[in-house]
Amino acid sequence: MSVILRVEGERWRAHLRALALRTPGLVPVAKGNGYGFGLGMLARRVQWLADQVRPAGADARLGDTLAVGTYDEVSAVAPRCAADLLVLTPWRPFVTPPDGVDPRRLIHTLGRLPDVSALAERHPGARVVLERATSMRRHGFDAAGLRHAARQLRQSKLRLEGVAFHLPLTAGAHLSEVHRLMTDVVAAELTDTTIWVSHLSPDELAALRTTYADFTVRPRIGTDLWLGDRGALRPQATVLDVHPIDRGELFGYRGRAAPRAGHLVVVSGGTAHGIGLEAPTGELSLKSRAATLARGGLDAAGLVRSPFLIDGKQRLFAEPPHMQASMLFLPLGSRVPQVGDRIDVRVRFTTTTFDRVELD
Ligand SMILES: *Cc1c(COP(=O)(O)O)cnc(C)c1O
């Protein structure tokens, strides 16, 4: 049964367009579960951005490049847009090249010296970005490695498309690190090229452009683009069944007894959608635990909070979520929803598998 992502289409598109127009050089990122929308839908949106009638003076590059996380994701986006495809995970000799995609559209990321020569040997003419490691310490060359890589590259048949920095999420606190990294780029004689960056604020991007006017700066953005206007997005589940239950009556996979009289509400959405157990509602300190027990609250009965909302309140799981459905416990006195009602779900978009995206 379905968990649906309802999208207020006009509002969402207005946000995408506005962010794209105020972010010169924007490179949309589509990876993983496609931020909840799916990779195919995001690729079509990138084409839509490219097709926009632009105000005078707007960035001509809009929608010209799409970044994906892995080589396995390339085939999901390639047929749905005309953009060049930057693969964020650094190339390794063991990656399987995507099938049926014009290799001239691919921009590879390189982060280790042996990979520079290996890629040059296998794919002469390939387009590459050299990644400089940041304080993230995930991938990339150190300062000396970048100088070696740049030298190797100049003697190879690879085509340099720039240098990449993947910065941590600490918004607005990157400038000193970026200056150090740019010093390494200049020392590697990688001048007059493109700097592909993540997680810089608009002010930091502007400062970078002013200080390093010989470089082209291209911000890679996923979350703030696709999920930047949460109000346009509404994850929903459906009420599938409602059963009255008495205190002490047994239910569920584990034959547990209802802690009180009320209703079992069966809703769509379970572990297959990425819906998991949340933290217990009660605080964990002994004192607050004792207070909860004294009140005889439902959390004292071991019930935990679910991400499903009924009448604006996050309801308790009657038992852990099933694969495609969840059983909630609604105490007596609450309004009982009808079978077929849509209810809101509070989920993380990047970890939820929606069955369907509904554009309103
Ligand atoms: C995921 C990713 C991004 C985009 O990150 P958001 O926080 O979703 O904007 C940019 N660069 C790299 C290398 C990434 O892996």
mmCIF file of C-alpha atoms and ligand atoms in Angstrom:
data_model
loop_
_atom_site.group_PDB
_atom_site.id
_atom_site.type_symbol
_atom_site.label_atom_id
_atom_site.label_comp_id
_atom_site.label_asym_id
_atom_site.label_seq_id
_atom_site.Cartn_x
_atom_site.Cartn_y
_atom_site.Cartn_z
ATOM 1 C CA MET A 1 0.000 0.000 0.000
ATOM 2 C CA SER A 2 1.081 3.466 -0.836
ATOM 3 C CA VAL A 3 2.988 6.284 0.714
ATOM 4 C CA ILE A 4 2.604 9.275 -1.538
ATOM 5 C CA LEU A 5 4.585 12.447 -1.970
ATOM 6 C CA ARG A 6 2.114 15.189 -2.828
ATOM 7 C CA VAL A 7 3.728 18.150 -4.496
ATOM 8 C CA GLU A 8 2.078 21.522 -4.920
ATOM 9 C CA GLY A 9 3.422 21.730 -8.446
ATOM 10 C CA GLU A 10 3.188 25.428 -9.153
ATOM 11 C CA ARG A 11 4.766 26.415 -5.850
ATOM 12 C CA TRP A 12 7.550 23.835 -6.182
ATOM 13 C CA ARG A 13 8.405 24.881 -9.740
ATOM 14 C CA ALA A 14 8.366 28.556 -8.734
ATOM 15 C CA HIS A 15 10.913 27.757 -6.013
ATOM 16 C CA LEU A 16 13.138 25.761 -8.412
ATOM 17 C CA ARG A 17 13.069 28.557 -10.947
ATOM 18 C CA ALA A 18 13.734 31.292 -8.391
ATOM 19 C CA LEU A 19 16.654 29.424 -6.817
ATOM 20 C CA ALA A 20 18.109 28.621 -10.235
ATOM 21 C CA LEU A 21 17.879 32.242 -11.362
ATOM 22 C CA ARG A 22 19.555 33.615 -8.243
ATOM 23 C CA THR A 23 22.317 30.963 -8.286
ATOM 24 C CA PRO A 24 24.628 31.507 -11.253
ATOM 25 C CA GLY A 25 26.419 28.367 -12.389
ATOM 26 C CA LEU A 26 24.011 26.097 -10.492
ATOM 27 C CA VAL A 27 24.640 22.380 -10.916
ATOM 28 C CA PRO A 28 21.616 20.435 -9.661
ATOM 29 C CA VAL A 29 22.448 17.203 -7.823
ATOM 30 C CA ALA A 30 20.267 14.098 -8.302
ATOM 31 C CA LYS A 31 21.393 11.040 -6.371
ATOM 32 C CA GLY A 32 20.207 8.233 -4.127
ATOM 33 C CA ASN A 33 16.440 8.095 -3.945
ATOM 34 C CA GLY A 34 16.291 11.347 -5.917
ATOM 35 C CA TYR A 35 15.586 13.284 -2.697
ATOM 36 C CA GLY A 36 12.229 11.452 -2.565
ATOM 37 C CA PHE A 37 11.178 12.396 -6.102
ATOM 38 C CA GLY A 38 13.153 9.752 -7.961
ATOM 39 C CA LEU A 39 16.108 10.343 -10.274
ATOM 40 C CA GLY A 40 14.022 10.338 -13.460
ATOM 41 C CA MET A 41 11.716 13.086 -12.272
ATOM 42 C CA LEU A 42 14.655 15.281 -11.221
ATOM 43 C CA ALA A 43 16.362 14.780 -14.588
ATOM 44 C CA ARG A 44 13.174 15.941 -16.352
ATOM 45 C CA ARG A 45 13.109 19.001 -14.081
ATOM 46 C CA VAL A 46 16.693 19.811 -15.058
ATOM 47 C CA GLN A 47 15.633 19.728 -18.697
ATOM 48 C CA TRP A 48 12.681 21.939 -17.775
ATOM 49 C CA LEU A 49 15.121 24.395 -16.171
ATOM 50 C CA ALA A 50 17.236 24.351 -19.327
ATOM 51 C CA ASP A 51 14.123 25.068 -21.416
ATOM 52 C CA GLN A 52 13.047 28.067 -19.329
ATOM 53 C CA VAL A 53 12.537 31.356 -21.056
ATOM 54 C CA ARG A 54 15.110 33.379 -19.174
ATOM 55 C CA PRO A 55 15.015 37.006 -18.218
ATOM 56 C CA ALA A 56 17.650 39.115 -19.984
ATOM 57 C CA GLY A 57 21.085 38.631 -18.453
ATOM 58 C CA ALA A 58 20.212 35.283 -16.848
ATOM 59 C CA ASP A 59 22.735 32.458 -16.796
ATOM 60 C CA ALA A 60 22.889 30.682 -20.152
ATOM 61 C CA ARG A 61 24.293 27.566 -18.455
ATOM 62 C CA LEU A 62 21.052 26.810 -16.599
ATOM 63 C CA GLY A 63 20.440 23.065 -16.806
ATOM 64 C CA ASP A 64 23.598 22.366 -18.844
ATOM 65 C CA THR A 65 25.093 20.021 -16.211
ATOM 66 C CA LEU A 66 23.532 17.573 -13.772
ATOM 67 C CA ALA A 67 25.544 15.892 -11.015
ATOM 68 C CA VAL A 68 24.773 12.293 -10.029
ATOM 69 C CA GLY A 69 26.255 10.365 -7.125
ATOM 70 C CA THR A 70 27.389 7.180 -8.851
ATOM 71 C CA TYR A 71 27.999 5.592 -12.249
ATOM 72 C CA ASP A 72 25.011 3.310 -11.621
ATOM 73 C CA GLU A 73 22.745 6.367 -11.507
ATOM 74 C CA VAL A 74 23.779 7.698 -14.921
ATOM 75 C CA SER A 75 21.402 5.546 -16.954
ATOM 76 C CA ALA A 76 18.371 6.735 -14.931
ATOM 77 C CA VAL A 77 18.973 10.395 -15.782
ATOM 78 C CA ALA A 78 20.756 10.347 -19.162
ATOM 79 C CA PRO A 79 17.693 9.756 -21.400
ATOM 80 C CA ARG A 80 15.587 12.370 -19.572
ATOM 81 C CA CYS A 81 17.731 15.435 -20.112
ATOM 82 C CA ALA A 82 20.391 16.715 -22.463
ATOM 83 C CA ALA A 83 22.721 17.884 -19.685
ATOM 84 C CA ASP A 84 26.323 16.861 -19.231
ATOM 85 C CA LEU A 85 26.586 14.403 -16.348
ATOM 86 C CA LEU A 86 29.097 14.983 -13.572
ATOM 87 C CA VAL A 87 29.661 11.838 -11.483
ATOM 88 C CA LEU A 88 30.466 12.854 -7.908
ATOM 89 C CA THR A 89 31.935 9.562 -6.665
ATOM 90 C CA PRO A 90 35.531 9.481 -7.860
ATOM 91 C CA TRP A 91 36.292 7.169 -10.771
ATOM 92 C CA ARG A 92 38.009 3.908 -9.926
ATOM 93 C CA PRO A 93 39.404 1.257 -12.279
ATOM 94 C CA PHE A 94 36.687 -1.140 -11.074
ATOM 95 C CA VAL A 95 33.641 0.990 -11.964
ATOM 96 C CA THR A 96 31.328 -0.293 -14.661
ATOM 97 C CA PRO A 97 30.932 2.405 -17.309
ATOM 98 C CA PRO A 98 27.279 3.247 -17.992
ATOM 99 C CA ASP A 99 25.764 1.543 -21.002
ATOM 100 C CA GLY A 100 24.297 3.438 -23.923
ATOM 101 C CA VAL A 101 25.330 6.914 -22.767
ATOM 102 C CA ASP A 102 27.433 9.130 -25.016
ATOM 103 C CA PRO A 103 30.785 9.187 -23.172
ATOM 104 C CA ARG A 104 31.248 12.819 -24.233
ATOM 105 C CA ARG A 105 28.444 13.753 -21.804
ATOM 106 C CA LEU A 106 30.285 12.276 -18.817
ATOM 107 C CA ILE A 107 32.496 14.269 -16.485
ATOM 108 C CA HIS A 108 34.533 12.017 -14.202
ATOM 109 C CA THR A 109 35.905 12.924 -10.790
ATOM 110 C CA LEU A 110 39.487 11.880 -10.023
ATOM 111 C CA GLY A 111 40.900 11.743 -6.502
ATOM 112 C CA ARG A 112 43.926 9.410 -6.577
ATOM 113 C CA LEU A 113 47.098 9.539 -8.667
ATOM 114 C CA PRO A 114 46.957 5.972 -10.042
ATOM 115 C CA ASP A 115 43.448 6.679 -11.300
ATOM 116 C CA VAL A 116 44.659 9.592 -13.455
ATOM 117 C CA SER A 117 46.857 7.345 -15.575
ATOM 118 C CA ALA A 118 44.388 4.436 -15.483
ATOM 119 C CA LEU A 119 41.530 6.582 -16.800
ATOM 120 C CA ALA A 120 43.778 8.215 -19.404
ATOM 121 C CA GLU A 121 44.752 4.781 -20.668
ATOM 122 C CA ARG A 122 41.241 3.408 -20.826
ATOM 123 C CA HIS A 123 39.327 6.484 -21.953
ATOM 124 C CA PRO A 124 41.577 8.930 -23.787
ATOM 125 C CA GLY A 125 39.736 12.204 -24.261
ATOM 126 C CA ALA A 126 37.614 11.717 -21.127
ATOM 127 C CA ARG A 127 36.523 14.887 -19.308
ATOM 128 C CA VAL A 128 37.700 15.090 -15.709
ATOM 129 C CA VAL A 129 37.454 17.127 -12.543
ATOM 130 C CA LEU A 130 40.252 16.809 -9.966
ATOM 131 C CA GLU A 131 38.917 16.626 -6.426
ATOM 132 C CA ARG A 132 40.892 18.396 -3.693
ATOM 133 C CA ALA A 133 40.252 16.765 -0.289
ATOM 134 C CA THR A 134 38.646 19.080 2.260
ATOM 135 C CA SER A 135 38.181 18.906 6.046
ATOM 136 C CA MET A 136 35.517 16.278 5.229
ATOM 137 C CA ARG A 137 38.374 13.852 4.494
ATOM 138 C CA ARG A 138 36.138 11.759 2.234
ATOM 139 C CA HIS A 139 37.796 11.737 -1.174
ATOM 140 C CA GLY A 140 40.388 13.710 -3.059
ATOM 141 C CA PHE A 141 44.033 14.744 -3.427
ATOM 142 C CA ASP A 142 46.075 16.552 -0.813
ATOM 143 C CA ALA A 143 47.952 19.682 -1.909
ATOM 144 C CA ALA A 144 51.010 17.798 -3.233
ATOM 145 C CA GLY A 145 48.798 15.170 -4.877
ATOM 146 C CA LEU A 146 46.875 17.873 -6.693
ATOM 147 C CA ARG A 147 50.131 19.319 -8.117
ATOM 148 C CA HIS A 148 51.217 15.854 -9.313
ATOM 149 C CA ALA A 149 47.797 15.112 -10.754
ATOM 150 C CA ALA A 150 47.744 18.426 -12.618
ATOM 151 C CA ARG A 151 51.166 17.687 -14.107
ATOM 152 C CA GLN A 152 50.112 14.166 -15.143
ATOM 153 C CA LEU A 153 46.939 15.500 -16.626
ATOM 154 C CA ARG A 154 48.735 18.041 -18.808
ATOM 155 C CA GLN A 155 50.784 15.208 -20.302
ATOM 156 C CA SER A 156 47.736 12.991 -20.867
ATOM 157 C CA LYS A 157 44.840 13.034 -23.279
ATOM 158 C CA LEU A 158 42.343 13.784 -20.502
ATOM 159 C CA ARG A 159 40.364 17.024 -20.687
ATOM 160 C CA LEU A 160 40.412 19.153 -17.549
ATOM 161 C CA GLU A 161 36.965 20.462 -16.533
ATOM 162 C CA GLY A 162 38.009 21.914 -13.195
ATOM 163 C CA VAL A 163 38.640 21.224 -9.524
ATOM 164 C CA ALA A 164 36.065 20.027 -6.975
ATOM 165 C CA PHE A 165 35.733 20.757 -3.241
ATOM 166 C CA HIS A 166 33.175 18.909 -1.132
ATOM 167 C CA LEU A 167 32.753 20.945 2.041
ATOM 168 C CA PRO A 168 31.034 20.002 5.304
ATOM 169 C CA LEU A 169 27.530 21.256 6.114
ATOM 170 C CA THR A 170 28.606 24.108 8.411
ATOM 171 C CA ALA A 171 26.914 26.887 6.452
ATOM 172 C CA GLY A 172 28.690 30.208 6.275
ATOM 173 C CA ALA A 173 31.929 29.021 7.919
ATOM 174 C CA HIS A 174 33.977 27.913 4.929
ATOM 175 C CA LEU A 175 35.820 30.931 3.624
ATOM 176 C CA SER A 176 39.181 30.394 5.318
ATOM 177 C CA GLU A 177 39.225 26.743 4.275
ATOM 178 C CA VAL A 178 38.248 27.640 0.706
ATOM 179 C CA HIS A 179 41.066 30.207 0.554
ATOM 180 C CA ARG A 180 43.581 27.544 1.619
ATOM 181 C CA LEU A 181 42.224 25.117 -0.958
ATOM 182 C CA MET A 182 42.335 27.779 -3.679
ATOM 183 C CA THR A 183 45.991 28.443 -2.820
ATOM 184 C CA ASP A 184 46.656 24.754 -3.574
ATOM 185 C CA VAL A 185 44.776 25.023 -6.858
ATOM 186 C CA VAL A 186 46.850 28.031 -7.899
ATOM 187 C CA ALA A 187 50.063 26.253 -6.793
ATOM 188 C CA ALA A 188 49.082 23.333 -9.040
ATOM 189 C CA GLU A 189 48.882 25.839 -11.910
ATOM 190 C CA LEU A 190 45.257 24.984 -12.462
ATOM 191 C CA THR A 191 44.331 28.544 -13.333
ATOM 192 C CA ASP A 192 41.470 29.798 -15.452
ATOM 193 C CA THR A 193 39.349 26.758 -14.766
ATOM 194 C CA THR A 194 36.085 25.827 -13.022
ATOM 195 C CA ILE A 195 35.711 25.295 -9.257
ATOM 196 C CA TRP A 196 32.857 22.914 -8.430
ATOM 197 C CA VAL A 197 31.761 23.376 -4.828
ATOM 198 C CA SER A 198 29.113 22.267 -2.376
ATOM 199 C CA HIS A 199 27.580 23.852 0.717
ATOM 200 C CA LEU A 200 28.763 27.425 0.259
ATOM 201 C CA SER A 201 26.345 30.205 1.201
ATOM 202 C CA PRO A 202 25.440 32.835 -1.424
ATOM 203 C CA ASP A 203 27.762 35.290 0.367
ATOM 204 C CA GLU A 204 30.649 32.808 0.332
ATOM 205 C CA LEU A 205 30.083 32.140 -3.371
ATOM 206 C CA ALA A 206 30.118 35.860 -4.083
ATOM 207 C CA ALA A 207 33.338 36.325 -2.056
ATOM 208 C CA LEU A 208 34.985 33.410 -3.873
ATOM 209 C CA ARG A 209 34.092 34.905 -7.253
ATOM 210 C CA THR A 210 35.428 38.301 -6.300
ATOM 211 C CA THR A 211 38.736 37.024 -4.935
ATOM 212 C CA TYR A 212 39.355 34.505 -7.706
ATOM 213 C CA ALA A 213 37.964 36.273 -10.718
ATOM 214 C CA ASP A 214 39.922 34.065 -13.157
ATOM 215 C CA PHE A 215 37.919 31.044 -12.066
ATOM 216 C CA THR A 216 34.379 29.980 -12.849
ATOM 217 C CA VAL A 217 32.509 28.928 -9.704
ATOM 218 C CA ARG A 218 29.772 26.313 -9.965
ATOM 219 C CA PRO A 219 27.791 25.367 -6.851
ATOM 220 C CA ARG A 220 26.417 21.805 -6.678
ATOM 221 C CA ILE A 221 23.096 21.872 -4.854
ATOM 222 C CA GLY A 222 20.634 19.096 -4.043
ATOM 223 C CA THR A 223 18.782 19.605 -0.758
ATOM 224 C CA ASP A 224 18.233 23.368 -0.968
ATOM 225 C CA LEU A 225 17.037 23.034 -4.553
ATOM 226 C CA TRP A 226 14.677 20.055 -4.485
ATOM 227 C CA LEU A 227 13.642 20.302 -0.821
ATOM 228 C CA GLY A 228 14.173 24.009 -0.250
ATOM 229 C CA ASP A 229 10.466 24.846 -0.022
ATOM 230 C CA ARG A 230 9.138 22.154 2.316
ATOM 231 C CA GLY A 231 5.729 23.796 2.390
ATOM 232 C CA ALA A 232 5.194 22.648 -1.204
ATOM 233 C CA LEU A 233 5.772 19.020 -0.227
ATOM 234 C CA ARG A 234 3.387 16.789 1.651
ATOM 235 C CA PRO A 235 4.171 13.128 2.375
ATOM 236 C CA GLN A 236 0.942 11.226 2.982
ATOM 237 C CA ALA A 237 -0.289 7.765 3.945
ATOM 238 C CA THR A 238 -3.787 6.296 3.769
ATOM 239 C CA VAL A 239 -5.945 4.805 6.525
ATOM 240 C CA LEU A 240 -6.545 1.191 5.484
ATOM 241 C CA ASP A 241 -8.490 -0.212 8.428
ATOM 242 C CA VAL A 242 -9.801 0.767 11.851
ATOM 243 C CA HIS A 243 -10.636 -1.702 14.657
ATOM 244 C CA PRO A 244 -12.021 -0.933 18.099
ATOM 245 C CA ILE A 245 -10.047 -2.742 20.784
ATOM 246 C CA ASP A 246 -10.586 -3.287 24.509
ATOM 247 C CA ARG A 247 -7.964 -3.039 27.176
ATOM 248 C CA GLY A 248 -6.148 -6.387 27.428
ATOM 249 C CA GLU A 249 -7.272 -7.666 24.000
ATOM 250 C CA LEU A 250 -4.472 -9.205 21.955
ATOM 251 C CA PHE A 251 -3.333 -7.974 18.551
ATOM 252 C CA GLY A 252 -0.374 -7.866 16.169
ATOM 253 C CA TYR A 253 2.494 -10.128 15.122
ATOM 254 C CA ARG A 254 3.580 -10.528 18.719
ATOM 255 C CA GLY A 255 0.172 -11.023 20.286
ATOM 256 C CA ARG A 256 0.617 -8.100 22.607
ATOM 257 C CA ALA A 257 -2.213 -6.831 24.806
ATOM 258 C CA ALA A 258 -3.789 -3.426 24.250
ATOM 259 C CA PRO A 259 -2.689 -1.171 27.114
ATOM 260 C CA ARG A 260 -6.067 0.597 27.146
ATOM 261 C CA ALA A 261 -9.329 0.694 25.277
ATOM 262 C CA GLY A 262 -9.208 2.567 21.987
ATOM 263 C CA HIS A 263 -8.734 1.885 18.307
ATOM 264 C CA LEU A 264 -6.144 0.176 16.209
ATOM 265 C CA VAL A 265 -5.625 2.219 13.071
ATOM 266 C CA VAL A 266 -3.902 0.405 10.219
ATOM 267 C CA VAL A 267 -2.187 2.816 7.825
ATOM 268 C CA SER A 268 -0.156 2.415 4.656
ATOM 269 C CA GLY A 269 3.608 2.753 5.045
ATOM 270 C CA GLY A 270 6.151 0.468 6.634
ATOM 271 C CA THR A 271 9.752 -0.623 6.653
ATOM 272 C CA ALA A 272 9.814 -0.961 2.839
ATOM 273 C CA HIS A 273 9.209 2.790 2.635
ATOM 274 C CA GLY A 274 11.968 3.470 5.128
ATOM 275 C CA ILE A 275 9.568 4.085 7.999
ATOM 276 C CA GLY A 276 11.210 2.984 11.208
ATOM 277 C CA LEU A 277 10.729 3.253 14.897
ATOM 278 C CA GLU A 278 11.333 6.629 16.451
ATOM 279 C CA ALA A 279 12.669 7.385 19.879
ATOM 280 C CA PRO A 280 10.293 6.734 22.789
ATOM 281 C CA THR A 281 8.170 9.761 23.594
ATOM 282 C CA GLY A 282 9.260 9.845 27.224
ATOM 283 C CA GLU A 283 12.534 11.474 28.130
ATOM 284 C CA LEU A 284 15.204 9.036 29.110
ATOM 285 C CA SER A 285 16.184 10.363 32.523
ATOM 286 C CA LEU A 286 15.183 8.164 35.422
ATOM 287 C CA LYS A 287 13.227 10.958 37.023
ATOM 288 C CA SER A 288 11.109 11.689 33.970
ATOM 289 C CA ARG A 289 10.704 7.952 33.382
ATOM 290 C CA ALA A 290 9.323 7.571 36.912
ATOM 291 C CA ALA A 291 6.985 10.492 36.349
ATOM 292 C CA THR A 292 5.736 8.913 33.120
ATOM 293 C CA LEU A 293 5.124 5.607 34.856
ATOM 294 C CA ALA A 294 3.253 7.370 37.623
ATOM 295 C CA ARG A 295 0.995 9.053 35.071
ATOM 296 C CA GLY A 296 0.383 5.655 33.481
ATOM 297 C CA GLY A 297 1.001 7.143 30.049
ATOM 298 C CA LEU A 298 0.968 5.015 26.931
ATOM 299 C CA ASP A 299 4.690 5.487 26.490
ATOM 300 C CA ALA A 300 5.043 3.800 29.880
ATOM 301 C CA ALA A 301 3.315 0.817 28.284
ATOM 302 C CA GLY A 302 6.265 0.684 25.874
ATOM 303 C CA LEU A 303 4.548 2.303 22.897
ATOM 304 C CA VAL A 304 6.749 4.506 20.751
ATOM 305 C CA ARG A 305 5.952 7.514 18.670
ATOM 306 C CA SER A 306 5.248 6.987 14.984
ATOM 307 C CA PRO A 307 5.799 9.503 12.184
ATOM 308 C CA PHE A 308 2.076 9.348 11.273
ATOM 309 C CA LEU A 309 -0.082 12.335 12.219
ATOM 310 C CA ILE A 310 -3.786 12.197 13.033
ATOM 311 C CA ASP A 311 -5.418 15.535 13.877
ATOM 312 C CA GLY A 312 -2.010 17.160 13.911
ATOM 313 C CA LYS A 313 -0.574 14.808 16.546
ATOM 314 C CA GLN A 314 2.128 12.220 16.016
ATOM 315 C CA ARG A 315 0.465 8.944 17.026
ATOM 316 C CA LEU A 316 1.929 5.919 18.780
ATOM 317 C CA PHE A 317 2.855 2.707 17.014
ATOM 318 C CA ALA A 318 0.776 -0.156 18.465
ATOM 319 C CA GLU A 319 3.691 -2.368 17.395
ATOM 320 C CA PRO A 320 6.776 -1.961 15.207
ATOM 321 C CA PRO A 321 6.005 -1.101 11.569
ATOM 322 C CA HIS A 322 5.313 -3.968 9.169
ATOM 323 C CA MET A 323 6.769 -4.114 5.673
ATOM 324 C CA GLN A 324 4.097 -2.010 3.926
ATOM 325 C CA ALA A 325 1.688 -1.059 6.719
ATOM 326 C CA SER A 326 1.822 0.148 10.298
ATOM 327 C CA MET A 327 -0.562 -0.350 13.225
ATOM 328 C CA LEU A 328 -1.198 2.723 15.347
ATOM 329 C CA PHE A 329 -2.918 2.922 18.703
ATOM 330 C CA LEU A 330 -5.488 5.628 19.170
ATOM 331 C CA PRO A 331 -6.707 6.007 22.767
ATOM 332 C CA LEU A 332 -10.421 6.353 23.482
ATOM 333 C CA GLY A 333 -11.598 9.910 23.139
ATOM 334 C CA SER A 334 -9.571 10.716 20.023
ATOM 335 C CA ARG A 335 -11.396 11.326 16.758
ATOM 336 C CA VAL A 336 -11.308 8.104 14.783
ATOM 337 C CA PRO A 337 -10.335 8.516 11.112
ATOM 338 C CA GLN A 338 -12.236 6.835 8.284
ATOM 339 C CA VAL A 339 -10.884 4.137 6.027
ATOM 340 C CA GLY A 340 -9.572 5.956 2.947
ATOM 341 C CA ASP A 341 -8.586 9.144 4.786
ATOM 342 C CA ARG A 342 -5.220 10.591 3.851
ATOM 343 C CA ILE A 343 -2.977 11.402 6.805
ATOM 344 C CA ASP A 344 0.304 13.289 6.921
ATOM 345 C CA VAL A 345 3.576 11.501 7.630
ATOM 346 C CA ARG A 346 6.708 13.179 8.943
ATOM 347 C CA VAL A 347 9.591 11.554 7.068
ATOM 348 C CA ARG A 348 13.105 12.287 5.912
ATOM 349 C CA PHE A 349 12.893 12.733 2.180
ATOM 350 C CA THR A 350 16.322 11.263 1.463
ATOM 351 C CA THR A 351 15.535 7.983 3.232
ATOM 352 C CA THR A 352 11.924 7.472 2.196
ATOM 353 C CA THR A 353 10.787 5.395 -0.754
ATOM 354 C CA PHE A 354 7.558 6.907 -1.977
ATOM 355 C CA ASP A 355 5.313 4.695 -4.097
ATOM 356 C CA ARG A 356 4.148 7.664 -6.091
ATOM 357 C CA VAL A 357 4.683 11.374 -6.524
ATOM 358 C CA GLU A 358 1.404 13.265 -7.046
ATOM 359 C CA LEU A 359 1.697 16.688 -8.594
ATOM 360 C CA ASP A 360 -1.266 18.890 -7.616
HETATM 361 C C1 LIG B 1 25.322 15.151 -2.179
HETATM 362 C C2 LIG B 1 26.400 16.016 -2.659
HETATM 363 C C3 LIG B 1 26.143 17.358 -2.950
HETATM 364 C C4 LIG B 1 24.797 17.999 -2.725
HETATM 365 O O1 LIG B 1 24.531 18.041 -1.355
HETATM 366 P P1 LIG B 1 23.172 18.712 -0.787
HETATM 367 O O2 LIG B 1 23.446 18.854 0.667
HETATM 368 O O3 LIG B 1 22.057 17.754 -1.063
HETATM 369 O O4 LIG B 1 22.995 20.004 -1.482
HETATM 370 C C5 LIG B 1 27.180 18.119 -3.464
HETATM 371 N N1 LIG B 1 28.401 17.577 -3.663
HETATM 372 C C6 LIG B 1 28.672 16.279 -3.398
HETATM 373 C C7 LIG B 1 30.038 15.743 -3.650
HETATM 374 C C8 LIG B 1 27.697 15.455 -2.868
HETATM 375 O O5 LIG B 1 27.980 14.173 -2.596
#
